[in-house]
């Protein structure tokens, strides 16, 4: 029997422990009823890779902010302000608004922009790696996986360095799924973004988008939430997962000797152990048949991405971590119109971190045999810590 609650949070899981729940859910059926800690009912979809891609591009599965908030507020006894994570950003919009907002943000994340940013990513990474201690236990989540993408997205968006730790703390609290603290953190973050957008750095992306009179204030705040949260939280989780997987599967020294394996390692972690458990919330505009199960209109859906990546119909030995696969076997960055705008930057940052680490510390080891604990919410799964000993 599938534990539907664990499909959302599973607080007691250790690294990769959620895989067994997700894969069992996929085998048991396509749709599972679950409830968020705040009481909102959702349907978690665990299907194969092909159907997952079709659903991610299905227009009947709307991303409309107003519809999502309306259904959530209908269910909640104390709804509060849902405009933080569920505001009218491009993530929570259908076309034509989605296309309009994506075009404005896309200038900072296209291939050329990321190529131009690459030297700074190298510089930030090199500086952080150079400060890591040798031959003693260090937590790579706190020392590298979190600060590296936070510094990068902070510079892109114009978040002052002295504010980044506070922003990170507010994001963690907001995404904790604890209604007692998540709403105040969301309100505080909205207030911070309001000030940042009101007086942005001129050469930052916030400076560019704040000067755009085609965006409403609510759209600006929602874009700030999306870009700061998605611009570092998911990449921090990916960096930690990739390092963990390389060490845990005995691949570290192999990659140190052959850095050309780095992209394959990143893609296999994206497939097998993604930091994003579920694609962000969708709501059905009409009854939708999902592999023989009818989902009613106005149902909030979360489509599980790990179960899709480990789909046995899509891969031989799907449950096994292997770096000799092709690179097209997952939907971790989404599919269709909402394909992740930051995918190129996320890959660049993760590959850069791994290259620097294996070059400087080719004999790193994970501390202890126990798997590290993870933090869950209804979207993300990330390591709380990753203790390692770094050796040259």
One Martini backbone bead per residue (centre of mass of N, CA, C, O) as a GRO file, in nm:
protein
  392
    1UNK     BB    1   0.097   0.036   0.022
    2UNK     BB    2   0.058   0.370  -0.028
    3UNK     BB    3   0.207   0.663   0.102
    4UNK     BB    4   0.077   0.963   0.035
    5UNK     BB    5   0.225   1.149   0.231
    6UNK     BB    6   0.517   1.071   0.128
    7UNK     BB    7   0.474   1.207  -0.154
    8UNK     BB    8   0.533   1.490  -0.013
    9UNK     BB    9   0.748   1.453   0.250
   10UNK     BB   10   0.892   1.248   0.438
   11UNK     BB   11   1.078   1.330   0.703
   12UNK     BB   12   1.229   1.030   0.755
   13UNK     BB   13   1.408   1.044   0.524
   14UNK     BB   14   1.662   0.943   0.332
   15UNK     BB   15   1.863   0.917   0.097
   16UNK     BB   16   1.655   0.792  -0.157
   17UNK     BB   17   1.400   0.687   0.012
   18UNK     BB   18   1.167   0.799  -0.181
   19UNK     BB   19   1.184   0.602  -0.420
   20UNK     BB   20   1.008   0.365  -0.314
   21UNK     BB   21   0.745   0.527  -0.307
   22UNK     BB   22   0.733   0.626  -0.601
   23UNK     BB   23   0.763   0.346  -0.743
   24UNK     BB   24   0.522   0.214  -0.603
   25UNK     BB   25   0.314   0.416  -0.707
   26UNK     BB   26   0.350   0.362  -1.009
   27UNK     BB   27   0.272   0.054  -0.983
   28UNK     BB   28  -0.021   0.104  -0.844
   29UNK     BB   29  -0.070   0.397  -0.989
   30UNK     BB   30  -0.142   0.723  -1.123
   31UNK     BB   31  -0.330   0.817  -0.866
   32UNK     BB   32  -0.298   1.022  -0.556
   33UNK     BB   33  -0.417   1.097  -0.252
   34UNK     BB   34  -0.350   1.412  -0.083
   35UNK     BB   35  -0.211   1.617   0.196
   36UNK     BB   36  -0.128   1.897   0.308
   37UNK     BB   37  -0.044   2.052   0.600
   38UNK     BB   38  -0.269   2.287   0.530
   39UNK     BB   39  -0.511   2.089   0.378
   40UNK     BB   40  -0.453   2.057   0.090
   41UNK     BB   41  -0.573   1.896  -0.184
   42UNK     BB   42  -0.411   1.638  -0.375
   43UNK     BB   43  -0.275   1.500  -0.682
   44UNK     BB   44  -0.059   1.232  -0.738
   45UNK     BB   45   0.153   1.168  -1.015
   46UNK     BB   46   0.251   0.822  -1.124
   47UNK     BB   47   0.429   0.793  -1.416
   48UNK     BB   48   0.560   0.772  -1.700
   49UNK     BB   49   0.750   0.949  -1.916
   50UNK     BB   50   0.559   0.994  -2.155
   51UNK     BB   51   0.308   1.089  -1.990
   52UNK     BB   52   0.442   1.315  -1.840
   53UNK     BB   53   0.500   1.490  -2.088
   54UNK     BB   54   0.208   1.524  -2.177
   55UNK     BB   55   0.104   1.659  -1.915
   56UNK     BB   56   0.302   1.907  -1.911
   57UNK     BB   57   0.156   1.997  -2.207
   58UNK     BB   58  -0.131   2.017  -2.096
   59UNK     BB   59  -0.387   2.256  -2.109
   60UNK     BB   60  -0.578   2.123  -1.883
   61UNK     BB   61  -0.317   2.191  -1.710
   62UNK     BB   62  -0.313   2.448  -1.523
   63UNK     BB   63  -0.117   2.763  -1.416
   64UNK     BB   64  -0.320   2.947  -1.287
   65UNK     BB   65  -0.314   3.155  -1.025
   66UNK     BB   66  -0.613   3.214  -0.963
   67UNK     BB   67  -0.712   2.919  -0.959
   68UNK     BB   68  -0.527   2.813  -0.739
   69UNK     BB   69  -0.601   3.011  -0.514
   70UNK     BB   70  -0.904   2.960  -0.509
   71UNK     BB   71  -0.888   2.657  -0.427
   72UNK     BB   72  -0.721   2.691  -0.172
   73UNK     BB   73  -0.912   2.891  -0.020
   74UNK     BB   74  -1.156   2.699  -0.015
   75UNK     BB   75  -0.999   2.487   0.182
   76UNK     BB   76  -0.917   2.708   0.375
   77UNK     BB   77  -0.961   2.857   0.687
   78UNK     BB   78  -0.659   3.014   0.666
   79UNK     BB   79  -0.526   3.139   0.384
   80UNK     BB   80  -0.406   3.395   0.332
   81UNK     BB   81  -0.119   3.478   0.148
   82UNK     BB   82  -0.051   3.331  -0.189
   83UNK     BB   83   0.151   3.535  -0.363
   84UNK     BB   84   0.415   3.403  -0.357
   85UNK     BB   85   0.426   3.102  -0.487
   86UNK     BB   86   0.119   3.191  -0.633
   87UNK     BB   87   0.183   3.400  -0.819
   88UNK     BB   88   0.202   3.592  -1.136
   89UNK     BB   89   0.397   3.410  -1.276
   90UNK     BB   90   0.519   3.216  -1.526
   91UNK     BB   91   0.466   2.954  -1.359
   92UNK     BB   92   0.155   3.086  -1.296
   93UNK     BB   93   0.092   3.060  -1.623
   94UNK     BB   94  -0.070   3.123  -1.910
   95UNK     BB   95  -0.145   3.178  -2.210
   96UNK     BB   96  -0.004   3.487  -2.277
   97UNK     BB   97   0.146   3.558  -2.010
   98UNK     BB   98   0.377   3.360  -2.009
   99UNK     BB   99   0.520   3.467  -2.265
  100UNK     BB  100   0.562   3.757  -2.167
  101UNK     BB  101   0.733   3.691  -1.912
  102UNK     BB  102   0.950   3.507  -2.039
  103UNK     BB  103   1.072   3.718  -2.232
  104UNK     BB  104   1.183   3.904  -2.002
  105UNK     BB  105   1.362   3.682  -1.847
  106UNK     BB  106   1.525   3.532  -2.081
  107UNK     BB  107   1.774   3.730  -2.122
  108UNK     BB  108   1.931   3.596  -1.856
  109UNK     BB  109   1.901   3.260  -1.973
  110UNK     BB  110   2.036   3.231  -2.217
  111UNK     BB  111   2.304   3.109  -2.377
  112UNK     BB  112   2.462   3.376  -2.390
  113UNK     BB  113   2.431   3.467  -2.096
  114UNK     BB  114   2.564   3.214  -1.972
  115UNK     BB  115   2.831   3.240  -2.118
  116UNK     BB  116   2.898   3.519  -1.989
  117UNK     BB  117   2.880   3.395  -1.684
  118UNK     BB  118   3.096   3.167  -1.656
  119UNK     BB  119   3.347   3.315  -1.533
  120UNK     BB  120   3.198   3.381  -1.264
  121UNK     BB  121   3.137   3.094  -1.182
  122UNK     BB  122   3.431   3.010  -1.164
  123UNK     BB  123   3.519   3.217  -0.950
  124UNK     BB  124   3.325   3.143  -0.723
  125UNK     BB  125   3.399   2.845  -0.704
  126UNK     BB  126   3.704   2.870  -0.654
  127UNK     BB  127   3.677   3.028  -0.388
  128UNK     BB  128   3.516   2.815  -0.227
  129UNK     BB  129   3.707   2.569  -0.267
  130UNK     BB  130   3.967   2.704  -0.145
  131UNK     BB  131   3.819   2.714   0.157
  132UNK     BB  132   3.833   2.424   0.193
  133UNK     BB  133   3.899   2.176   0.398
  134UNK     BB  134   4.144   1.946   0.485
  135UNK     BB  135   4.117   1.645   0.649
  136UNK     BB  136   3.812   1.724   0.722
  137UNK     BB  137   3.508   1.783   0.826
  138UNK     BB  138   3.253   1.874   0.580
  139UNK     BB  139   2.977   2.066   0.475
  140UNK     BB  140   2.870   2.089   0.143
  141UNK     BB  141   2.610   2.243   0.169
  142UNK     BB  142   2.703   2.496   0.341
  143UNK     BB  143   2.992   2.547   0.182
  144UNK     BB  144   2.859   2.517  -0.141
  145UNK     BB  145   2.572   2.441  -0.258
  146UNK     BB  146   2.439   2.707  -0.153
  147UNK     BB  147   2.633   2.962  -0.205
  148UNK     BB  148   2.689   2.949  -0.506
  149UNK     BB  149   2.400   3.005  -0.638
  150UNK     BB  150   2.341   3.252  -0.458
  151UNK     BB  151   2.559   3.434  -0.575
  152UNK     BB  152   2.474   3.427  -0.869
  153UNK     BB  153   2.173   3.519  -0.845
  154UNK     BB  154   2.239   3.773  -0.686
  155UNK     BB  155   2.392   3.914  -0.918
  156UNK     BB  156   2.178   3.902  -1.140
  157UNK     BB  157   1.945   4.048  -0.946
  158UNK     BB  158   2.069   4.236  -0.703
  159UNK     BB  159   2.153   4.096  -0.438
  160UNK     BB  160   2.298   4.170  -0.173
  161UNK     BB  161   2.533   4.008   0.003
  162UNK     BB  162   2.421   4.087   0.297
  163UNK     BB  163   2.121   3.945   0.219
  164UNK     BB  164   2.144   3.635   0.140
  165UNK     BB  165   2.109   3.482   0.407
  166UNK     BB  166   1.826   3.587   0.471
  167UNK     BB  167   1.688   3.489   0.216
  168UNK     BB  168   1.746   3.192   0.260
  169UNK     BB  169   1.593   3.162   0.529
  170UNK     BB  170   1.315   3.246   0.418
  171UNK     BB  171   1.289   3.025   0.209
  172UNK     BB  172   1.308   2.780   0.395
  173UNK     BB  173   1.063   2.860   0.568
  174UNK     BB  174   0.849   2.883   0.341
  175UNK     BB  175   0.917   2.564   0.242
  176UNK     BB  176   0.834   2.384   0.508
  177UNK     BB  177   0.507   2.347   0.552
  178UNK     BB  178   0.468   2.549   0.797
  179UNK     BB  179   0.210   2.757   0.867
  180UNK     BB  180   0.331   2.920   1.113
  181UNK     BB  181   0.603   3.021   0.925
  182UNK     BB  182   0.561   3.049   0.614
  183UNK     BB  183   0.388   3.306   0.592
  184UNK     BB  184   0.576   3.515   0.731
  185UNK     BB  185   0.810   3.464   0.532
  186UNK     BB  186   0.660   3.549   0.277
  187UNK     BB  187   0.599   3.837   0.370
  188UNK     BB  188   0.897   3.923   0.412
  189UNK     BB  189   0.990   3.869   0.121
  190UNK     BB  190   0.796   4.062  -0.018
  191UNK     BB  191   0.907   4.316   0.124
  192UNK     BB  192   1.193   4.292   0.014
  193UNK     BB  193   1.123   4.296  -0.292
  194UNK     BB  194   0.990   4.568  -0.293
  195UNK     BB  195   1.253   4.724  -0.226
  196UNK     BB  196   1.428   4.613  -0.459
  197UNK     BB  197   1.244   4.714  -0.695
  198UNK     BB  198   1.236   5.018  -0.612
  199UNK     BB  199   1.582   4.987  -0.572
  200UNK     BB  200   1.765   4.892  -0.809
  201UNK     BB  201   2.006   4.768  -0.985
  202UNK     BB  202   2.066   4.867  -1.301
  203UNK     BB  203   2.236   4.586  -1.401
  204UNK     BB  204   2.000   4.421  -1.325
  205UNK     BB  205   1.726   4.234  -1.368
  206UNK     BB  206   1.548   4.403  -1.183
  207UNK     BB  207   1.611   4.667  -1.330
  208UNK     BB  208   1.484   4.581  -1.599
  209UNK     BB  209   1.194   4.486  -1.502
  210UNK     BB  210   1.118   4.747  -1.337
  211UNK     BB  211   1.129   4.930  -1.612
  212UNK     BB  212   0.875   4.771  -1.701
  213UNK     BB  213   0.551   4.886  -1.792
  214UNK     BB  214   0.428   4.578  -1.856
  215UNK     BB  215   0.437   4.541  -1.541
  216UNK     BB  216   0.313   4.452  -1.259
  217UNK     BB  217   0.357   4.439  -0.930
  218UNK     BB  218   0.274   4.141  -0.894
  219UNK     BB  219   0.463   4.036  -1.121
  220UNK     BB  220   0.728   4.129  -0.994
  221UNK     BB  221   0.709   3.971  -0.729
  222UNK     BB  222   0.672   3.691  -0.857
  223UNK     BB  223   0.942   3.695  -1.010
  224UNK     BB  224   1.120   3.716  -0.766
  225UNK     BB  225   1.044   3.455  -0.635
  226UNK     BB  226   1.115   3.265  -0.866
  227UNK     BB  227   1.419   3.343  -0.922
  228UNK     BB  228   1.529   3.297  -0.635
  229UNK     BB  229   1.427   3.016  -0.576
  230UNK     BB  230   1.495   2.870  -0.852
  231UNK     BB  231   1.798   2.994  -0.878
  232UNK     BB  232   1.900   2.806  -0.604
  233UNK     BB  233   1.749   2.569  -0.471
  234UNK     BB  234   1.771   2.355  -0.700
  235UNK     BB  235   2.081   2.370  -0.743
  236UNK     BB  236   2.168   2.294  -0.461
  237UNK     BB  237   2.036   2.012  -0.473
  238UNK     BB  238   2.194   1.910  -0.720
  239UNK     BB  239   2.480   1.933  -0.614
  240UNK     BB  240   2.446   1.744  -0.372
  241UNK     BB  241   2.349   1.493  -0.531
  242UNK     BB  242   2.594   1.457  -0.716
  243UNK     BB  243   2.808   1.422  -0.500
  244UNK     BB  244   2.674   1.191  -0.354
  245UNK     BB  245   2.659   0.992  -0.597
  246UNK     BB  246   2.959   0.978  -0.665
  247UNK     BB  247   3.045   0.869  -0.385
  248UNK     BB  248   2.832   0.632  -0.344
  249UNK     BB  249   2.920   0.494  -0.646
  250UNK     BB  250   3.237   0.509  -0.695
  251UNK     BB  251   3.309   0.783  -0.904
  252UNK     BB  252   3.516   0.998  -0.822
  253UNK     BB  253   3.796   0.899  -0.933
  254UNK     BB  254   3.697   0.862  -1.220
  255UNK     BB  255   3.628   1.163  -1.269
  256UNK     BB  256   3.908   1.277  -1.201
  257UNK     BB  257   4.040   1.123  -1.452
  258UNK     BB  258   3.743   1.190  -1.616
  259UNK     BB  259   3.583   1.489  -1.673
  260UNK     BB  260   3.391   1.402  -1.915
  261UNK     BB  261   3.172   1.272  -1.706
  262UNK     BB  262   3.015   1.505  -1.576
  263UNK     BB  263   2.754   1.536  -1.751
  264UNK     BB  264   2.653   1.243  -1.705
  265UNK     BB  265   2.624   1.266  -1.399
  266UNK     BB  266   2.416   1.490  -1.395
  267UNK     BB  267   2.197   1.345  -1.567
  268UNK     BB  268   2.161   1.096  -1.382
  269UNK     BB  269   2.062   1.258  -1.140
  270UNK     BB  270   1.819   1.388  -1.279
  271UNK     BB  271   1.684   1.112  -1.324
  272UNK     BB  272   1.726   0.945  -1.040
  273UNK     BB  273   1.791   1.226  -0.831
  274UNK     BB  274   1.600   1.465  -0.803
  275UNK     BB  275   1.534   1.779  -0.645
  276UNK     BB  276   1.260   1.753  -0.801
  277UNK     BB  277   0.978   1.581  -0.740
  278UNK     BB  278   0.767   1.807  -0.841
  279UNK     BB  279   0.578   1.955  -1.029
  280UNK     BB  280   0.420   2.220  -1.032
  281UNK     BB  281   0.123   2.335  -0.988
  282UNK     BB  282  -0.192   2.214  -1.100
  283UNK     BB  283  -0.513   2.269  -1.282
  284UNK     BB  284  -0.810   2.152  -1.374
  285UNK     BB  285  -1.049   2.247  -1.636
  286UNK     BB  286  -1.120   1.937  -1.659
  287UNK     BB  287  -1.174   1.635  -1.713
  288UNK     BB  288  -0.908   1.382  -1.668
  289UNK     BB  289  -0.741   1.127  -1.826
  290UNK     BB  290  -0.521   0.897  -1.633
  291UNK     BB  291  -0.468   0.597  -1.710
  292UNK     BB  292  -0.799   0.544  -1.630
  293UNK     BB  293  -0.815   0.806  -1.452
  294UNK     BB  294  -1.043   1.033  -1.325
  295UNK     BB  295  -0.999   1.381  -1.311
  296UNK     BB  296  -1.130   1.637  -1.185
  297UNK     BB  297  -1.222   1.933  -1.180
  298UNK     BB  298  -1.027   2.135  -0.978
  299UNK     BB  299  -0.759   1.982  -0.957
  300UNK     BB  300  -0.468   1.934  -0.781
  301UNK     BB  301  -0.144   1.886  -0.926
  302UNK     BB  302   0.129   1.640  -0.889
  303UNK     BB  303   0.415   1.562  -1.077
  304UNK     BB  304   0.620   1.301  -1.075
  305UNK     BB  305   0.973   1.282  -1.161
  306UNK     BB  306   1.118   1.031  -1.050
  307UNK     BB  307   0.928   0.808  -1.157
  308UNK     BB  308   0.978   0.887  -1.454
  309UNK     BB  309   1.293   0.850  -1.462
  310UNK     BB  310   1.241   0.537  -1.337
  311UNK     BB  311   1.120   0.413  -1.589
  312UNK     BB  312   1.111   0.090  -1.724
  313UNK     BB  313   1.011   0.177  -2.019
  314UNK     BB  314   1.265   0.386  -2.065
  315UNK     BB  315   1.465   0.179  -1.902
  316UNK     BB  316   1.725   0.008  -1.832
  317UNK     BB  317   1.778  -0.020  -1.521
  318UNK     BB  318   1.619   0.228  -1.380
  319UNK     BB  319   1.714   0.187  -1.064
  320UNK     BB  320   1.998   0.236  -1.182
  321UNK     BB  321   2.309   0.384  -1.152
  322UNK     BB  322   2.423   0.535  -1.466
  323UNK     BB  323   2.686   0.679  -1.699
  324UNK     BB  324   2.596   0.515  -1.993
  325UNK     BB  325   2.381   0.703  -2.082
  326UNK     BB  326   2.175   0.898  -2.199
  327UNK     BB  327   2.032   1.253  -2.191
  328UNK     BB  328   1.688   1.192  -2.239
  329UNK     BB  329   1.564   1.045  -1.944
  330UNK     BB  330   1.394   1.318  -1.859
  331UNK     BB  331   1.170   1.576  -1.668
  332UNK     BB  332   1.305   1.779  -1.459
  333UNK     BB  333   1.270   2.050  -1.656
  334UNK     BB  334   1.040   1.951  -1.806
  335UNK     BB  335   0.769   2.035  -2.046
  336UNK     BB  336   0.723   2.250  -2.274
  337UNK     BB  337   0.642   2.574  -2.200
  338UNK     BB  338   0.772   2.510  -1.888
  339UNK     BB  339   1.048   2.491  -1.940
  340UNK     BB  340   1.331   2.550  -1.788
  341UNK     BB  341   1.498   2.853  -1.792
  342UNK     BB  342   1.757   2.746  -1.591
  343UNK     BB  343   1.903   2.489  -1.711
  344UNK     BB  344   2.175   2.594  -1.815
  345UNK     BB  345   2.274   2.714  -1.546
  346UNK     BB  346   2.251   2.460  -1.369
  347UNK     BB  347   2.453   2.292  -1.527
  348UNK     BB  348   2.692   2.479  -1.508
  349UNK     BB  349   2.718   2.492  -1.200
  350UNK     BB  350   2.742   2.188  -1.142
  351UNK     BB  351   2.982   2.123  -1.326
  352UNK     BB  352   3.178   2.325  -1.199
  353UNK     BB  353   3.186   2.210  -0.917
  354UNK     BB  354   3.279   1.922  -0.989
  355UNK     BB  355   3.543   1.993  -1.131
  356UNK     BB  356   3.679   2.138  -0.892
  357UNK     BB  357   3.664   1.909  -0.682
  358UNK     BB  358   3.813   1.674  -0.837
  359UNK     BB  359   4.074   1.836  -0.888
  360UNK     BB  360   4.143   1.905  -0.579
  361UNK     BB  361   3.969   1.625  -0.465
  362UNK     BB  362   4.026   1.299  -0.566
  363UNK     BB  363   3.988   1.174  -0.238
  364UNK     BB  364   3.707   1.177  -0.155
  365UNK     BB  365   3.478   1.130   0.134
  366UNK     BB  366   3.231   0.992   0.295
  367UNK     BB  367   3.073   1.008   0.603
  368UNK     BB  368   2.995   0.724   0.662
  369UNK     BB  369   2.719   0.488   0.599
  370UNK     BB  370   2.500   0.675   0.637
  371UNK     BB  371   2.238   0.835   0.532
  372UNK     BB  372   2.134   1.136   0.473
  373UNK     BB  373   1.922   1.369   0.540
  374UNK     BB  374   1.609   1.518   0.442
  375UNK     BB  375   1.427   1.771   0.276
  376UNK     BB  376   1.073   1.837   0.255
  377UNK     BB  377   0.829   1.902   0.011
  378UNK     BB  378   0.602   1.924  -0.252
  379UNK     BB  379   0.873   1.969  -0.444
  380UNK     BB  380   1.124   1.924  -0.270
  381UNK     BB  381   1.458   1.757  -0.240
  382UNK     BB  382   1.707   1.781   0.024
  383UNK     BB  383   1.995   1.800   0.172
  384UNK     BB  384   2.092   1.890   0.487
  385UNK     BB  385   2.362   1.719   0.456
  386UNK     BB  386   2.734   1.665   0.361
  387UNK     BB  387   2.963   1.472   0.492
  388UNK     BB  388   3.316   1.525   0.436
  389UNK     BB  389   3.640   1.426   0.308
  390UNK     BB  390   3.913   1.615   0.184
  391UNK     BB  391   4.138   1.486  -0.067
  392UNK     BB  392   4.436   1.485  -0.273
   0.00000   0.00000   0.00000
